Short mmCIF file of C-alpha atoms in Angstrom, two decimals:
data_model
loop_
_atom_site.label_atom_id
_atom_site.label_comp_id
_atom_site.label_asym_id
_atom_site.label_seq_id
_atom_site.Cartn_x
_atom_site.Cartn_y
_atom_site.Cartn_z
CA UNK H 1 3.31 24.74 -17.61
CA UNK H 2 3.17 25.48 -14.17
CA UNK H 3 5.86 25.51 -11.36
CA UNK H 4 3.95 25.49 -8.50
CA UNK H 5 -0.29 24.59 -7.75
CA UNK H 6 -2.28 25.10 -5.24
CA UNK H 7 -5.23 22.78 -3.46
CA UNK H 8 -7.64 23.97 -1.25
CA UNK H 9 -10.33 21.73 0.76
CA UNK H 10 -12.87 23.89 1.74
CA UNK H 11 -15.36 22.76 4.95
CA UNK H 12 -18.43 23.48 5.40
CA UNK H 13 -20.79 24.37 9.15
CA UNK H 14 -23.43 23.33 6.96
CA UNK H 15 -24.32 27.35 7.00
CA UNK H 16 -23.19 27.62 10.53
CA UNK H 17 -22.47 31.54 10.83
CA UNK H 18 -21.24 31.49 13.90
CA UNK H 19 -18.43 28.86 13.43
CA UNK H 20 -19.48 26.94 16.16
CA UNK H 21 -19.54 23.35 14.11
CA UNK H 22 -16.85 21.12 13.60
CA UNK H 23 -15.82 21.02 10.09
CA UNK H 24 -13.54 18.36 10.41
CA UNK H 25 -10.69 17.52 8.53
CA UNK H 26 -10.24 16.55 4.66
CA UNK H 27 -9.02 12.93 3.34
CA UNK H 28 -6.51 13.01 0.73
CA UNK H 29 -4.63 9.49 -1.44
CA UNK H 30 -1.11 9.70 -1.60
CA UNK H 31 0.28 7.26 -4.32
CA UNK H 32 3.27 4.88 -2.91
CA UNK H 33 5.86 2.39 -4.65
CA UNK H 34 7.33 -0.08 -2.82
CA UNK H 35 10.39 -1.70 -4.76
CA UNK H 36 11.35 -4.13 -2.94
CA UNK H 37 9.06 -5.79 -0.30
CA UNK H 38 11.96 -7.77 1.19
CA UNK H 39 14.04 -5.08 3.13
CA UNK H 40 15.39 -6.02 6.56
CA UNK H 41 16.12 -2.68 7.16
CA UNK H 42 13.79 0.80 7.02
CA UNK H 43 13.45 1.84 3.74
CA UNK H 44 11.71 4.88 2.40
CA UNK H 45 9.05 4.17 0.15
CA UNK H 46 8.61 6.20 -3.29
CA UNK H 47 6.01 7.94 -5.04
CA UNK H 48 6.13 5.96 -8.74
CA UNK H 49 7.99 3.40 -9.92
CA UNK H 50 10.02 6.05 -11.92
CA UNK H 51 13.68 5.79 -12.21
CA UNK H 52 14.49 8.97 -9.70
CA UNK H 53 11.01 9.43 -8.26
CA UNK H 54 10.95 11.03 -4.44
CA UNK H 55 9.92 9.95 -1.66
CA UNK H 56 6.38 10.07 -0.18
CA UNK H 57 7.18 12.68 2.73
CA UNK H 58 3.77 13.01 4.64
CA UNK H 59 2.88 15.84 7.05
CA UNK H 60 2.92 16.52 10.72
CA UNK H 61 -0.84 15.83 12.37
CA UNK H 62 -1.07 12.74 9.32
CA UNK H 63 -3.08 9.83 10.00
CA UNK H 64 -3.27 7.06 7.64
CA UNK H 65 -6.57 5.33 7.44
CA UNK H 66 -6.31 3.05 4.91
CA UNK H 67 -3.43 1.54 2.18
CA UNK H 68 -5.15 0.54 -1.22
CA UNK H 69 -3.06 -1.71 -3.12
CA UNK H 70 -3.34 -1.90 -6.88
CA UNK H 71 0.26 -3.57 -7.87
CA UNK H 72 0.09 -6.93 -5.44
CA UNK H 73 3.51 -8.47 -4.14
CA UNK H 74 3.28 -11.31 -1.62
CA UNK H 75 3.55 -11.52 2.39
CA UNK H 76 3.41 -8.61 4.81
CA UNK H 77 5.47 -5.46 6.05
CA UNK H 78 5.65 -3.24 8.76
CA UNK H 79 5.13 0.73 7.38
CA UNK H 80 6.86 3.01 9.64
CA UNK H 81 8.16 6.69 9.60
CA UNK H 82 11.85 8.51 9.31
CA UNK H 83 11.60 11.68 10.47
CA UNK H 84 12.35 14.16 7.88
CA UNK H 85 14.88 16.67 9.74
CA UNK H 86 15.59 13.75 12.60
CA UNK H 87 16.61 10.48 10.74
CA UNK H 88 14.81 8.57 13.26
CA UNK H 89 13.23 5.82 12.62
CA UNK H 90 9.89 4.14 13.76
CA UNK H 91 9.24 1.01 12.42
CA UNK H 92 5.24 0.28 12.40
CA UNK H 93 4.46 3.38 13.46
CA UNK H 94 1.79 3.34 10.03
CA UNK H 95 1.01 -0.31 9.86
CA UNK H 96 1.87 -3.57 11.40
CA UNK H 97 2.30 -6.82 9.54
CA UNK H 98 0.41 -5.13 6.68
CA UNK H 99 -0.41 -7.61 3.98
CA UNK H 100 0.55 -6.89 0.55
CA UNK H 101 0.06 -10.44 -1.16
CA UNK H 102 -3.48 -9.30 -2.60
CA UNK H 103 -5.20 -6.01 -4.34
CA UNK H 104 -7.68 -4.31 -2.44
CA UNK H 105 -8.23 -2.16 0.51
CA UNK H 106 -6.31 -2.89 4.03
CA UNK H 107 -7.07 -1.28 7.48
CA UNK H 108 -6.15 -4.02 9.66
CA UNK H 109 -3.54 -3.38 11.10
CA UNK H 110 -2.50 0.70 11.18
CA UNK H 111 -1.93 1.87 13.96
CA UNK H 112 -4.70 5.17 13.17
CA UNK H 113 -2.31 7.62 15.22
CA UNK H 114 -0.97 11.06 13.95
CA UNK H 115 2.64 11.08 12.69
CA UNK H 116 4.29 13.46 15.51
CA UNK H 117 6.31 15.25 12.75
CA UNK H 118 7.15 15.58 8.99
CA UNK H 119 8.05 11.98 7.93
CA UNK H 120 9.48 9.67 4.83
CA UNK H 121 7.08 6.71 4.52
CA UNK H 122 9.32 3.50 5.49
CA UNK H 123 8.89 -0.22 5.00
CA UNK H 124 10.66 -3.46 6.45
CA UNK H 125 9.79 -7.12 6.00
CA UNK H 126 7.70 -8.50 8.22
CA UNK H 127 6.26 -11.77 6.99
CA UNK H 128 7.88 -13.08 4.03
CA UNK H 129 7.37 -9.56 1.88
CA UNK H 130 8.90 -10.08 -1.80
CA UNK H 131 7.79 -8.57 -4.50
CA UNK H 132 6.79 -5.07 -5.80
CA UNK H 133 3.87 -2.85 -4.32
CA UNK H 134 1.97 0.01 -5.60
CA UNK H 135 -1.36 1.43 -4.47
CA UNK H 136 -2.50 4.35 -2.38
CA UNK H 137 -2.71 5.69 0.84
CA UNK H 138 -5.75 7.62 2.38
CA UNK H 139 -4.98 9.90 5.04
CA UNK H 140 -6.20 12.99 6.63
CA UNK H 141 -4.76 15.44 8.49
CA UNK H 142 -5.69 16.08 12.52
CA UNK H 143 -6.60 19.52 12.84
CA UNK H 144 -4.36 21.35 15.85
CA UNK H 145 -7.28 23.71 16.26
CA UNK H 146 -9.91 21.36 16.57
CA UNK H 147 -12.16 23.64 13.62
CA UNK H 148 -11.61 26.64 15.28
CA UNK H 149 -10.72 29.60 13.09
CA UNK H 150 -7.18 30.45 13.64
CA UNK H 151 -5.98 34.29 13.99
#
């Protein structure tokens, strides 16, 4: 087996040769685990519901644009960020008053603005949270060089 992989998104001009299109930027699903919907305080939120799993760490430039919930608890929470080398918190710097009570998609509520630098995924009650919470989240990356090919 494998120690490390690689993933590559490649973009396409749509045959632009001269690289003057805007490729954009790719979406990618991180899986989360919330295990306990209740916290008063930040919390980082984990990959699995595996005894040991890590946390969900998501990049610099990150914008979330949408949580998919598969494992329903009940109420809301604020997402937020830790930064990963700062400790600091920000507490709905993802997603305020996010409902988890039902499956399905959510994007009421995030806040749709890039994650300044390397961050745990946090969580914190906001209305009534309980429960367990599992699903995805959708993000992509903002692109520092706006598609411009870097040297």
């Amino acid at each position: 087996m494998a120690l490390s992989t690689t993933q590559s998104i490649w973009r396409s001009g749509g045959g632009d040769q001269t690289r003057t299109a805007y490729c954009g930027s790719g979406v990618m699903a991180a899986q989360f685990y919330i295990a306990d919907a209740s916290v008063a305080t930040a919390t980082n939120v984990a990959v699995s519901s595996a005894s040991g799993a890590p946390a969900l760490i998501l990049p610099a430039g990150a914008v979330v644009l949408g949580v998919y919930i598969n494992d329903a608890g009940s109420g809301s929470v604020d997402l937020g960020t830790r930064g990963y080398t700062s400790g600091t918190v920000t507490g709905a710097a993802i997603a305020n008053n996010l409902s988890v009570a039902s499956a399905g998609a959510v994007t009421s509520g995030l806040t749709l603005t890039a994650i300044s630098a390397m961050s745990y995924v946090t969580v914190t009650i906001d209305t009534s949270g309980a429960g367990t919470v599992g699903g995805y989240i959708t993000y992509f990356v903002a692109d520092p060089l706006v598609g411009q090919q870097n040297d």
